[in-house]
Amino acid sequence: MEDPDALLAAGAAALGLRLTDEQRAALLRLVAELAEWNGRFNLTAIREPADMVRKHLLDSLAVHAFIAGGRICDVGTGPGFPGLPLAGVNPRRRFTLVEATAKKARFVEHAARALALDNVEVVNARAEAWRAPAPFDTVICRALGKLHEFVRFAGHLCARDGRMLAMKGQCPGTELEAVPRGWRVVAVRRLEVPGLDAERHLVELARA
Ligand code: SAH
């Protein structure tokens, strides 16, 4: 069986990230917590620790370079992706993780405490019904839905000159043509996730 720690260390290095021993330990703790809670609450279909490292940790960290600003919001974070890994490696940025389902939000709260992440706030709400105290510089999502839904749910959370980042598998061709009025596609980037032989794209939106 593959060693999760070695996978994470090699993967992070391939992404150009220098993780401290503490950061690596915290990320592995996240995998352990998720595996434990998964037995009771079925939070993710991904069950093997090595798979969790690739598909949850490294996949989340692959967008690290495109996060901008001090206030970041992860919409529909589920069990905490990409928000928790990104918060773990960006201690100076503040992350707000929004999740509609109570049991998932509870896990994210628990994990943030277990990992001693004091830059994470969890909001158990539907994003479209939640009003943030201040707008966010980067609003990000993974596997939330189509681009127009992301904008509908969370566009109001994005600062005037902020960015909306949607993590996608294949390049979402038709969705790009259906970006809602008032928004424009700034970039579509192809991402490489170390150890994952699958297409990944990051769509960046800004106000038109
Ligand atoms: N981002 C996570 C989870 C993806 S599943 C990951 O990639 O692993 C999508 C999640 O978004 C679900 O947990 C669902 O409860 C949540 N969700 C869907 N619509 C939402 C909304 N409008 N506001 C907040 N959360 C939402």
mmCIF file of C-alpha atoms and ligand atoms in Angstrom:
data_model
loop_
_atom_site.group_PDB
_atom_site.id
_atom_site.type_symbol
_atom_site.label_atom_id
_atom_site.label_comp_id
_atom_site.label_asym_id
_atom_site.label_seq_id
_atom_site.Cartn_x
_atom_site.Cartn_y
_atom_site.Cartn_z
ATOM 1 C CA MET A 1 0.000 0.000 0.000
ATOM 2 C CA GLU A 2 1.199 3.526 -0.744
ATOM 3 C CA ASP A 3 2.376 5.622 2.153
ATOM 4 C CA PRO A 4 0.073 8.684 2.457
ATOM 5 C CA ASP A 5 2.805 10.824 4.013
ATOM 6 C CA ALA A 6 5.256 10.116 1.189
ATOM 7 C CA LEU A 7 2.522 10.728 -1.396
ATOM 8 C CA LEU A 8 1.637 14.055 0.182
ATOM 9 C CA ALA A 9 5.251 15.180 0.480
ATOM 10 C CA ALA A 10 6.048 14.302 -3.139
ATOM 11 C CA GLY A 11 2.761 15.730 -4.419
ATOM 12 C CA ALA A 12 3.125 19.013 -2.574
ATOM 13 C CA ALA A 13 6.690 19.368 -3.842
ATOM 14 C CA ALA A 14 5.484 18.750 -7.407
ATOM 15 C CA LEU A 15 2.962 21.574 -6.884
ATOM 16 C CA GLY A 16 5.782 23.852 -5.779
ATOM 17 C CA LEU A 17 4.557 23.953 -2.191
ATOM 18 C CA ARG A 18 6.965 23.793 0.706
ATOM 19 C CA LEU A 19 5.018 22.323 3.576
ATOM 20 C CA THR A 20 6.352 22.402 7.107
ATOM 21 C CA ASP A 21 6.282 19.139 9.069
ATOM 22 C CA GLU A 22 3.405 20.589 11.096
ATOM 23 C CA GLN A 23 1.398 21.437 7.979
ATOM 24 C CA ARG A 24 1.917 17.953 6.566
ATOM 25 C CA ALA A 25 0.924 16.378 9.855
ATOM 26 C CA ALA A 26 -2.228 18.523 9.992
ATOM 27 C CA LEU A 27 -3.237 17.525 6.457
ATOM 28 C CA LEU A 28 -2.745 13.850 7.251
ATOM 29 C CA ARG A 29 -4.781 14.337 10.405
ATOM 30 C CA LEU A 30 -7.575 15.639 8.185
ATOM 31 C CA VAL A 31 -7.484 12.400 6.191
ATOM 32 C CA ALA A 32 -7.566 10.377 9.418
ATOM 33 C CA GLU A 33 -10.501 12.369 10.819
ATOM 34 C CA LEU A 34 -12.384 12.069 7.556
ATOM 35 C CA ALA A 35 -11.810 8.297 7.424
ATOM 36 C CA GLU A 36 -13.056 7.974 10.994
ATOM 37 C CA TRP A 37 -16.190 10.104 10.546
ATOM 38 C CA ASN A 38 -16.880 8.501 7.202
ATOM 39 C CA GLY A 39 -17.630 5.198 8.908
ATOM 40 C CA ARG A 40 -20.515 6.854 10.751
ATOM 41 C CA PHE A 41 -21.700 9.648 8.485
ATOM 42 C CA ASN A 42 -20.722 8.701 4.940
ATOM 43 C CA LEU A 43 -19.162 12.074 4.101
ATOM 44 C CA THR A 44 -17.199 11.079 1.014
ATOM 45 C CA ALA A 45 -17.159 8.225 -1.488
ATOM 46 C CA ILE A 46 -13.366 8.310 -1.429
ATOM 47 C CA ARG A 47 -12.239 5.863 1.256
ATOM 48 C CA GLU A 48 -8.624 4.790 0.761
ATOM 49 C CA PRO A 49 -6.139 7.076 2.559
ATOM 50 C CA ALA A 50 -3.890 7.278 -0.519
ATOM 51 C CA ASP A 51 -6.915 8.183 -2.646
ATOM 52 C CA MET A 52 -7.908 10.827 -0.116
ATOM 53 C CA VAL A 53 -4.428 12.331 -0.351
ATOM 54 C CA ARG A 54 -4.627 12.545 -4.149
ATOM 55 C CA LYS A 55 -8.290 13.371 -4.727
ATOM 56 C CA HIS A 56 -8.938 15.556 -1.701
ATOM 57 C CA LEU A 57 -5.639 17.027 -0.464
ATOM 58 C CA LEU A 58 -3.546 17.386 -3.624
ATOM 59 C CA ASP A 59 -6.549 18.218 -5.786
ATOM 60 C CA SER A 60 -7.386 21.066 -3.375
ATOM 61 C CA LEU A 61 -3.786 22.260 -3.125
ATOM 62 C CA ALA A 62 -3.450 22.336 -6.930
ATOM 63 C CA VAL A 63 -5.354 25.664 -6.966
ATOM 64 C CA HIS A 64 -3.127 27.231 -4.323
ATOM 65 C CA ALA A 65 -1.352 29.589 -6.726
ATOM 66 C CA PHE A 66 -4.642 31.102 -7.941
ATOM 67 C CA ILE A 67 -6.035 32.134 -4.572
ATOM 68 C CA ALA A 68 -5.769 35.898 -4.128
ATOM 69 C CA GLY A 69 -6.449 38.298 -1.276
ATOM 70 C CA GLY A 70 -6.913 37.883 2.429
ATOM 71 C CA ARG A 71 -10.560 36.807 2.589
ATOM 72 C CA ILE A 72 -11.449 33.520 0.917
ATOM 73 C CA CYS A 73 -14.829 31.784 0.771
ATOM 74 C CA ASP A 74 -15.331 28.110 -0.167
ATOM 75 C CA VAL A 75 -18.942 27.571 -1.192
ATOM 76 C CA GLY A 76 -20.422 24.069 -0.808
ATOM 77 C CA THR A 77 -17.298 22.861 0.952
ATOM 78 C CA GLY A 78 -18.860 19.451 1.774
ATOM 79 C CA PRO A 79 -16.404 17.772 4.156
ATOM 80 C CA GLY A 80 -14.033 20.738 3.707
ATOM 81 C CA PHE A 81 -12.633 20.765 0.170
ATOM 82 C CA PRO A 82 -10.846 22.696 -1.108
ATOM 83 C CA GLY A 83 -11.157 25.012 1.929
ATOM 84 C CA LEU A 84 -9.486 23.030 4.718
ATOM 85 C CA PRO A 85 -6.287 22.054 2.864
ATOM 86 C CA LEU A 86 -5.945 25.596 1.498
ATOM 87 C CA ALA A 87 -6.440 27.075 4.966
ATOM 88 C CA GLY A 88 -3.817 24.678 6.282
ATOM 89 C CA VAL A 89 -1.152 26.008 3.941
ATOM 90 C CA ASN A 90 -2.249 29.693 4.016
ATOM 91 C CA PRO A 91 -2.207 30.643 7.697
ATOM 92 C CA ARG A 92 -2.297 34.384 6.897
ATOM 93 C CA ARG A 93 -5.503 34.205 4.879
ATOM 94 C CA ARG A 94 -8.924 33.867 6.464
ATOM 95 C CA PHE A 95 -11.230 31.171 5.115
ATOM 96 C CA THR A 96 -14.983 30.978 5.437
ATOM 97 C CA LEU A 97 -16.373 27.546 4.518
ATOM 98 C CA VAL A 98 -20.069 27.533 3.649
ATOM 99 C CA GLU A 99 -21.999 24.258 3.640
ATOM 100 C CA ALA A 100 -25.746 23.677 3.516
ATOM 101 C CA THR A 101 -25.798 20.197 5.084
ATOM 102 C CA ALA A 102 -25.536 20.226 8.872
ATOM 103 C CA LYS A 103 -23.652 16.942 9.318
ATOM 104 C CA LYS A 104 -20.973 18.037 6.852
ATOM 105 C CA ALA A 105 -20.669 21.486 8.433
ATOM 106 C CA ARG A 106 -20.295 19.764 11.821
ATOM 107 C CA PHE A 107 -17.460 17.645 10.514
ATOM 108 C CA VAL A 108 -15.705 20.711 9.072
ATOM 109 C CA GLU A 109 -16.013 22.483 12.454
ATOM 110 C CA HIS A 110 -14.591 19.447 14.185
ATOM 111 C CA ALA A 111 -11.742 19.044 11.684
ATOM 112 C CA ALA A 112 -10.781 22.733 11.848
ATOM 113 C CA ARG A 113 -10.490 22.405 15.630
ATOM 114 C CA ALA A 114 -8.598 19.097 15.454
ATOM 115 C CA LEU A 115 -6.136 20.666 13.016
ATOM 116 C CA ALA A 116 -5.883 23.820 15.149
ATOM 117 C CA LEU A 117 -6.778 26.009 12.165
ATOM 118 C CA ASP A 118 -7.613 29.379 13.703
ATOM 119 C CA ASN A 119 -8.092 30.986 10.271
ATOM 120 C CA VAL A 120 -11.245 28.980 9.468
ATOM 121 C CA GLU A 121 -14.866 29.893 10.058
ATOM 122 C CA VAL A 122 -17.675 27.482 9.182
ATOM 123 C CA VAL A 123 -21.121 28.683 8.124
ATOM 124 C CA ASN A 124 -23.946 26.137 7.979
ATOM 125 C CA ALA A 125 -26.249 27.771 5.446
ATOM 126 C CA ARG A 126 -27.204 27.853 1.831
ATOM 127 C CA ALA A 127 -24.868 30.398 0.294
ATOM 128 C CA GLU A 128 -27.654 32.281 -1.497
ATOM 129 C CA ALA A 129 -29.413 32.844 1.831
ATOM 130 C CA TRP A 130 -26.313 33.986 3.696
ATOM 131 C CA ARG A 131 -25.124 37.578 3.909
ATOM 132 C CA ALA A 132 -21.424 37.933 4.699
ATOM 133 C CA PRO A 133 -20.255 40.720 7.027
ATOM 134 C CA ALA A 134 -17.769 41.765 4.313
ATOM 135 C CA PRO A 135 -17.184 40.636 0.711
ATOM 136 C CA PHE A 136 -14.550 38.050 -0.230
ATOM 137 C CA ASP A 137 -11.506 38.501 -2.466
ATOM 138 C CA THR A 138 -11.738 34.928 -3.755
ATOM 139 C CA VAL A 139 -14.870 32.786 -3.812
ATOM 140 C CA ILE A 140 -14.095 29.198 -4.759
ATOM 141 C CA CYS A 141 -16.031 25.968 -5.255
ATOM 142 C CA ARG A 142 -15.386 22.371 -6.190
ATOM 143 C CA ALA A 143 -18.155 20.116 -7.498
ATOM 144 C CA LEU A 144 -20.886 22.576 -6.568
ATOM 145 C CA GLY A 145 -22.771 22.594 -9.850
ATOM 146 C CA LYS A 146 -22.779 24.498 -13.085
ATOM 147 C CA LEU A 147 -21.082 27.882 -13.438
ATOM 148 C CA HIS A 148 -24.356 29.766 -13.583
ATOM 149 C CA GLU A 149 -25.444 28.093 -10.342
ATOM 150 C CA PHE A 150 -22.169 29.013 -8.656
ATOM 151 C CA VAL A 151 -22.754 32.649 -9.625
ATOM 152 C CA ARG A 152 -26.399 32.491 -8.572
ATOM 153 C CA PHE A 153 -25.563 30.957 -5.182
ATOM 154 C CA ALA A 154 -22.467 32.959 -4.378
ATOM 155 C CA GLY A 155 -21.970 35.926 -6.715
ATOM 156 C CA HIS A 156 -23.179 38.300 -3.993
ATOM 157 C CA LEU A 157 -20.323 37.139 -1.726
ATOM 158 C CA CYS A 158 -17.628 38.273 -4.172
ATOM 159 C CA ALA A 159 -15.980 41.687 -3.821
ATOM 160 C CA ARG A 160 -16.327 44.171 -6.685
ATOM 161 C CA ASP A 161 -12.832 43.393 -7.981
ATOM 162 C CA GLY A 162 -12.765 39.871 -6.548
ATOM 163 C CA ARG A 163 -12.643 36.550 -8.373
ATOM 164 C CA MET A 164 -14.884 33.517 -8.537
ATOM 165 C CA LEU A 165 -12.941 30.266 -9.071
ATOM 166 C CA ALA A 166 -14.723 27.078 -10.126
ATOM 167 C CA MET A 167 -12.796 23.805 -9.938
ATOM 168 C CA LYS A 168 -13.870 21.544 -12.776
ATOM 169 C CA GLY A 169 -12.947 18.209 -14.297
ATOM 170 C CA GLN A 170 -13.135 18.474 -18.056
ATOM 171 C CA CYS A 171 -13.175 21.906 -19.642
ATOM 172 C CA PRO A 172 -16.819 22.981 -19.241
ATOM 173 C CA GLY A 173 -17.321 24.220 -22.820
ATOM 174 C CA THR A 174 -21.052 24.889 -22.920
ATOM 175 C CA GLU A 175 -21.138 26.296 -19.387
ATOM 176 C CA LEU A 176 -18.574 28.904 -20.413
ATOM 177 C CA GLU A 177 -21.004 30.213 -23.006
ATOM 178 C CA ALA A 178 -23.773 30.456 -20.435
ATOM 179 C CA VAL A 179 -21.995 32.653 -17.895
ATOM 180 C CA PRO A 180 -24.621 34.966 -16.393
ATOM 181 C CA ARG A 181 -24.938 38.580 -17.397
ATOM 182 C CA GLY A 182 -22.685 40.820 -15.339
ATOM 183 C CA TRP A 183 -19.836 38.263 -15.264
ATOM 184 C CA ARG A 184 -17.011 37.366 -17.628
ATOM 185 C CA VAL A 185 -14.587 34.469 -17.995
ATOM 186 C CA VAL A 186 -11.084 35.730 -17.178
ATOM 187 C CA ALA A 187 -9.244 32.443 -17.709
ATOM 188 C CA VAL A 188 -9.659 28.700 -18.001
ATOM 189 C CA ARG A 189 -6.552 26.954 -16.720
ATOM 190 C CA ARG A 190 -5.627 23.352 -17.087
ATOM 191 C CA LEU A 191 -4.329 21.991 -13.801
ATOM 192 C CA GLU A 192 -2.095 19.025 -13.098
ATOM 193 C CA VAL A 193 -2.769 17.134 -9.913
ATOM 194 C CA PRO A 194 0.247 14.990 -8.979
ATOM 195 C CA GLY A 195 -0.607 11.298 -9.153
ATOM 196 C CA LEU A 196 -4.014 11.898 -10.713
ATOM 197 C CA ASP A 197 -4.496 10.812 -14.272
ATOM 198 C CA ALA A 198 -7.610 12.920 -14.840
ATOM 199 C CA GLU A 199 -8.414 16.259 -16.405
ATOM 200 C CA ARG A 200 -8.721 19.236 -14.106
ATOM 201 C CA HIS A 201 -9.590 22.815 -15.013
ATOM 202 C CA LEU A 202 -9.962 25.999 -13.051
ATOM 203 C CA VAL A 203 -12.392 28.598 -14.384
ATOM 204 C CA GLU A 204 -11.842 32.153 -13.213
ATOM 205 C CA LEU A 205 -14.718 34.635 -13.368
ATOM 206 C CA ALA A 206 -14.832 38.350 -12.644
ATOM 207 C CA ARG A 207 -17.510 41.001 -12.823
ATOM 208 C CA ALA A 208 -17.966 42.272 -16.360
HETATM 209 N N1 SAH B 1 -16.674 20.861 -2.349
HETATM 210 C C1 SAH B 1 -16.793 19.521 -1.783
HETATM 211 C C2 SAH B 1 -18.238 19.002 -1.806
HETATM 212 C C3 SAH B 1 -18.879 18.901 -3.161
HETATM 213 S S1 SAH B 1 -20.528 18.274 -3.114
HETATM 214 C C4 SAH B 1 -15.881 18.585 -2.546
HETATM 215 O O1 SAH B 1 -15.474 18.887 -3.644
HETATM 216 O O2 SAH B 1 -15.551 17.511 -2.018
HETATM 217 C C5 SAH B 1 -21.440 19.815 -3.122
HETATM 218 C C6 SAH B 1 -21.695 20.327 -1.730
HETATM 219 O O3 SAH B 1 -22.279 21.599 -1.833
HETATM 220 C C7 SAH B 1 -22.668 19.468 -0.925
HETATM 221 O O4 SAH B 1 -22.082 19.188 0.324
HETATM 222 C C8 SAH B 1 -23.913 20.339 -0.771
HETATM 223 O O5 SAH B 1 -24.548 20.158 0.475
HETATM 224 C C9 SAH B 1 -23.322 21.732 -0.898
HETATM 225 N N2 SAH B 1 -24.217 22.738 -1.464
HETATM 226 C C10 SAH B 1 -24.956 22.625 -2.588
HETATM 227 N N3 SAH B 1 -25.590 23.790 -2.840
HETATM 228 C C11 SAH B 1 -25.239 24.653 -1.851
HETATM 229 C C12 SAH B 1 -25.571 26.007 -1.556
HETATM 230 N N4 SAH B 1 -26.402 26.692 -2.350
HETATM 231 N N5 SAH B 1 -25.029 26.590 -0.473
HETATM 232 C C13 SAH B 1 -24.189 25.883 0.339
HETATM 233 N N6 SAH B 1 -23.840 24.599 0.110
HETATM 234 C C14 SAH B 1 -24.359 23.993 -0.971
#
